[in-house]
């Protein structure tokens, strides 16, 4: 989203061309039950429309301009357009079952990882889709490190994703000691990329895909 219209096919193709290991996107349900790639509960910020995603049909969503003439993509369009692995963030619990059905129908457990701030959503998708990989998103890890690890272990998440600007080394060490991976979010500058390496993180999330090639030589 740092270089292309957010949550559009154009942005995913740019990320793939830039050599990203995994492309992250957000999923919500339209009024008529379609899984669409949108981050916010409303369309106001990222399109020329207004209103809640849940109140708009797929046809209405497809009629919106998401930037530079891009449409709001259906999740299956993304699956067909790019070959890179995907991490899909479930933004609302009702999207879990349709997502699980799609993962099973298209045998996507090796390609698609599911992420969420919602422990119950991750727990449910893990029960519905045996073998699916999940990532727990969380905020303010320094406030209570052990509960974070306990939460991840309880739902079978293999990774926790935390805002790197609020991520102390002690938290990284606790998570690693539990056999889990740690990913830093919002790594959008070379200074933060250097910090991620100093902390020994297993990966980062960035809005600027070119940071990967630039960081090879300067970070």
Coordinates of C-alpha atoms in Angstrom, one line a residue:
X1 CA 0.0 0.0 0.0
X2 CA 3.0 2.3 0.2
X3 CA 3.5 2.3 -3.5
X4 CA 0.2 1.2 -5.1
X5 CA -3.5 1.4 -4.4
X6 CA -4.2 -0.6 -1.2
X7 CA -5.6 -4.1 -1.5
X8 CA -5.8 -4.2 -5.3
X9 CA -4.6 -6.7 -7.9
X10 CA -2.2 -4.0 -9.0
X11 CA -0.6 -3.9 -5.6
X12 CA -0.3 -7.6 -5.3
X13 CA 1.3 -8.0 -8.7
X14 CA 3.8 -5.2 -7.7
X15 CA 4.7 -7.1 -4.5
X16 CA 5.2 -10.3 -6.5
X17 CA 7.4 -8.6 -9.1
X18 CA 9.5 -7.1 -6.2
X19 CA 10.3 -10.6 -4.9
X20 CA 8.2 -10.7 -1.7
X21 CA 8.3 -14.1 0.0
X22 CA 4.6 -13.7 1.0
X23 CA 1.9 -11.2 0.0
X24 CA -0.4 -10.1 2.8
X25 CA -4.0 -9.0 2.2
X26 CA -7.1 -8.4 4.2
X27 CA -10.5 -10.1 3.8
X28 CA -14.0 -9.1 4.5
X29 CA -17.5 -10.3 3.5
X30 CA -19.7 -8.4 1.1
X31 CA -23.5 -8.2 1.8
X32 CA -24.1 -11.2 -0.4
X33 CA -21.3 -13.3 1.1
X34 CA -18.4 -12.8 -1.2
X35 CA -14.8 -12.7 0.2
X36 CA -13.3 -9.5 -0.9
X37 CA -9.9 -7.9 -0.3
X38 CA -10.5 -4.8 1.9
X39 CA -8.9 -3.7 5.1
X40 CA -11.4 -1.2 6.6
X41 CA -15.0 -2.0 7.7
X42 CA -16.0 0.9 5.4
X43 CA -15.0 1.6 1.8
X44 CA -14.6 5.3 2.3
X45 CA -10.8 5.5 2.8
X46 CA -9.7 3.2 0.0
X47 CA -12.3 3.8 -2.7
X48 CA -14.5 6.5 -4.2
X49 CA -17.5 5.1 -2.5
X50 CA -18.9 5.2 1.0
X51 CA -20.6 2.9 3.4
X52 CA -19.9 -0.4 5.2
X53 CA -18.5 -3.3 3.2
X54 CA -21.1 -5.6 4.9
X55 CA -23.9 -3.4 3.5
X56 CA -22.7 -3.5 -0.1
X57 CA -23.2 -6.3 -2.6
X58 CA -20.3 -7.6 -4.6
X59 CA -21.7 -5.9 -7.7
X60 CA -21.8 -2.6 -5.8
X61 CA -18.2 -3.1 -4.5
X62 CA -17.0 -3.9 -8.0
X63 CA -18.4 -0.7 -9.2
X64 CA -16.1 1.4 -7.0
X65 CA -12.7 2.8 -8.0
X66 CA -10.1 1.6 -5.6
X67 CA -7.4 3.8 -7.1
X68 CA -5.9 4.2 -10.6
X69 CA -9.0 2.5 -12.0
X70 CA -8.5 -0.7 -9.9
X71 CA -11.6 -2.6 -8.6
X72 CA -12.1 -4.2 -5.3
X73 CA -10.8 -7.8 -5.9
X74 CA -12.5 -11.0 -4.9
X75 CA -10.2 -13.3 -3.0
X76 CA -10.3 -15.9 -5.7
X77 CA -9.1 -13.3 -8.3
X78 CA -6.0 -12.8 -6.2
X79 CA -5.4 -16.5 -6.0
X80 CA -5.5 -16.7 -9.8
X81 CA -3.5 -13.5 -10.5
X82 CA -0.4 -14.2 -8.4
X83 CA 1.6 -17.3 -7.7
X84 CA 3.3 -16.2 -4.5
X85 CA 2.2 -17.5 -1.1
X86 CA -0.4 -15.4 0.6
X87 CA -1.1 -14.4 4.2
X88 CA -4.8 -13.5 4.6
X89 CA -5.9 -11.4 7.5
X90 CA -9.4 -12.2 8.7
X91 CA -10.9 -8.9 9.8
X92 CA -14.3 -10.2 11.0
X93 CA -15.4 -13.5 12.4
X94 CA -18.2 -14.2 9.9
X95 CA -15.5 -14.5 7.2
X96 CA -13.9 -17.5 8.8
X97 CA -16.3 -20.2 7.6
X98 CA -16.4 -19.1 3.9
X99 CA -12.6 -18.8 4.0
X100 CA -12.2 -22.3 5.5
X101 CA -14.5 -23.7 2.8
X102 CA -12.5 -22.1 0.1
X103 CA -9.2 -23.3 1.5
X104 CA -10.5 -26.9 1.6
X105 CA -12.1 -26.7 -1.8
X106 CA -9.0 -25.5 -3.5
X107 CA -6.5 -27.3 -1.3
X108 CA -4.7 -24.1 -0.3
X109 CA -3.2 -25.1 3.1
X110 CA 0.3 -25.1 1.6
X111 CA -0.1 -21.8 0.0
X112 CA -2.3 -19.7 2.2
X113 CA -1.6 -18.7 5.9
X114 CA -4.4 -17.2 8.0
X115 CA -3.7 -14.2 10.3
X116 CA -5.9 -12.3 12.7
X117 CA -6.1 -10.2 15.9
X118 CA -9.1 -12.5 16.8
X119 CA -7.9 -15.5 18.8
X120 CA -11.3 -17.2 18.3
X121 CA -11.2 -16.7 14.6
X122 CA -7.8 -18.4 14.3
X123 CA -8.9 -21.2 16.6
X124 CA -12.0 -21.9 14.5
X125 CA -10.1 -21.8 11.2
X126 CA -7.6 -24.3 12.6
X127 CA -10.4 -26.6 13.6
X128 CA -12.1 -26.4 10.2
X129 CA -8.9 -26.7 8.1
X130 CA -6.5 -29.2 9.5
X131 CA -2.9 -28.3 8.9
X132 CA -3.5 -24.6 8.1
X133 CA -0.8 -22.3 9.3
X134 CA -1.9 -19.3 11.5
X135 CA -0.4 -16.1 12.7
X136 CA -1.6 -14.2 15.8
X137 CA -1.5 -10.5 15.4
X138 CA -1.2 -8.6 18.7
X139 CA -0.6 -5.1 20.1
X140 CA 1.5 -3.8 23.0
X141 CA 3.5 -7.0 23.7
X142 CA 5.6 -5.5 26.4
X143 CA 2.6 -5.1 28.7
X144 CA 2.2 -8.9 29.2
X145 CA 4.7 -11.1 27.4
X146 CA 3.7 -14.5 28.8
X147 CA 0.0 -14.2 28.1
X148 CA 0.9 -13.5 24.5
X149 CA 2.8 -16.8 24.2
X150 CA 0.0 -18.6 26.1
X151 CA -2.6 -17.2 23.7
X152 CA -0.6 -18.3 20.6
X153 CA 0.0 -21.8 22.0
X154 CA -3.6 -22.3 23.0
X155 CA -4.8 -21.7 19.5
X156 CA -2.0 -23.5 17.7
X157 CA -0.6 -20.4 16.0
X158 CA 3.0 -20.9 14.8
X159 CA 3.8 -17.2 14.5
X160 CA 3.1 -14.0 16.3
X161 CA 3.2 -10.6 14.4
X162 CA 3.9 -7.5 16.5
X163 CA 4.5 -3.8 15.8
X164 CA 8.2 -3.5 15.7
X165 CA 8.1 -0.1 17.3
X166 CA 6.7 -1.7 20.5
X167 CA 8.7 -4.9 20.4
X168 CA 11.4 -5.4 23.1
X169 CA 14.0 -8.0 22.9
X170 CA 12.6 -9.8 25.9
X171 CA 9.4 -10.5 24.1
X172 CA 11.2 -11.9 21.1
X173 CA 13.2 -14.2 23.4
X174 CA 10.1 -15.4 25.1
X175 CA 8.3 -16.2 21.9
X176 CA 11.3 -18.0 20.4
X177 CA 11.8 -19.9 23.6
X178 CA 8.2 -21.3 23.1
X179 CA 9.2 -22.5 19.7
X180 CA 7.2 -19.8 17.8
X181 CA 8.2 -17.4 15.1
X182 CA 8.2 -13.6 15.5
X183 CA 7.4 -11.2 12.7
X184 CA 7.7 -7.4 13.0
X185 CA 5.0 -5.3 11.5
X186 CA 5.2 -1.8 10.0
X187 CA 8.8 -2.2 8.9
X188 CA 8.8 0.6 6.4
X189 CA 12.2 2.1 6.8
X190 CA 15.8 0.9 6.6
X191 CA 16.3 1.8 10.2
X192 CA 13.5 -0.5 11.2
X193 CA 14.8 -3.2 9.0
X194 CA 18.1 -2.9 10.8
X195 CA 16.3 -3.2 14.1
X196 CA 14.4 -6.3 12.9
X197 CA 17.7 -7.9 12.1
X198 CA 19.2 -6.9 15.4
X199 CA 16.2 -8.4 17.2
X200 CA 16.6 -11.7 15.3
X201 CA 13.1 -11.6 13.9
X202 CA 12.0 -14.3 11.6
X203 CA 10.4 -11.9 9.1
X204 CA 8.9 -8.5 8.6
X205 CA 5.8 -6.9 7.1
X206 CA 6.3 -3.9 5.0
X207 CA 4.2 -1.5 2.8
X208 CA 7.3 -0.8 0.6
X209 CA 8.4 -4.0 -1.2
X210 CA 11.5 -2.4 -2.7
X211 CA 13.0 -2.3 0.9
X212 CA 13.9 -5.9 0.4
X213 CA 16.4 -5.3 -2.4
X214 CA 17.6 -2.0 -1.0
X215 CA 18.1 -3.5 2.4
X216 CA 20.4 -6.2 1.1
X217 CA 23.1 -3.7 0.6
X218 CA 22.5 -1.0 3.2
X219 CA 20.9 -2.7 6.2

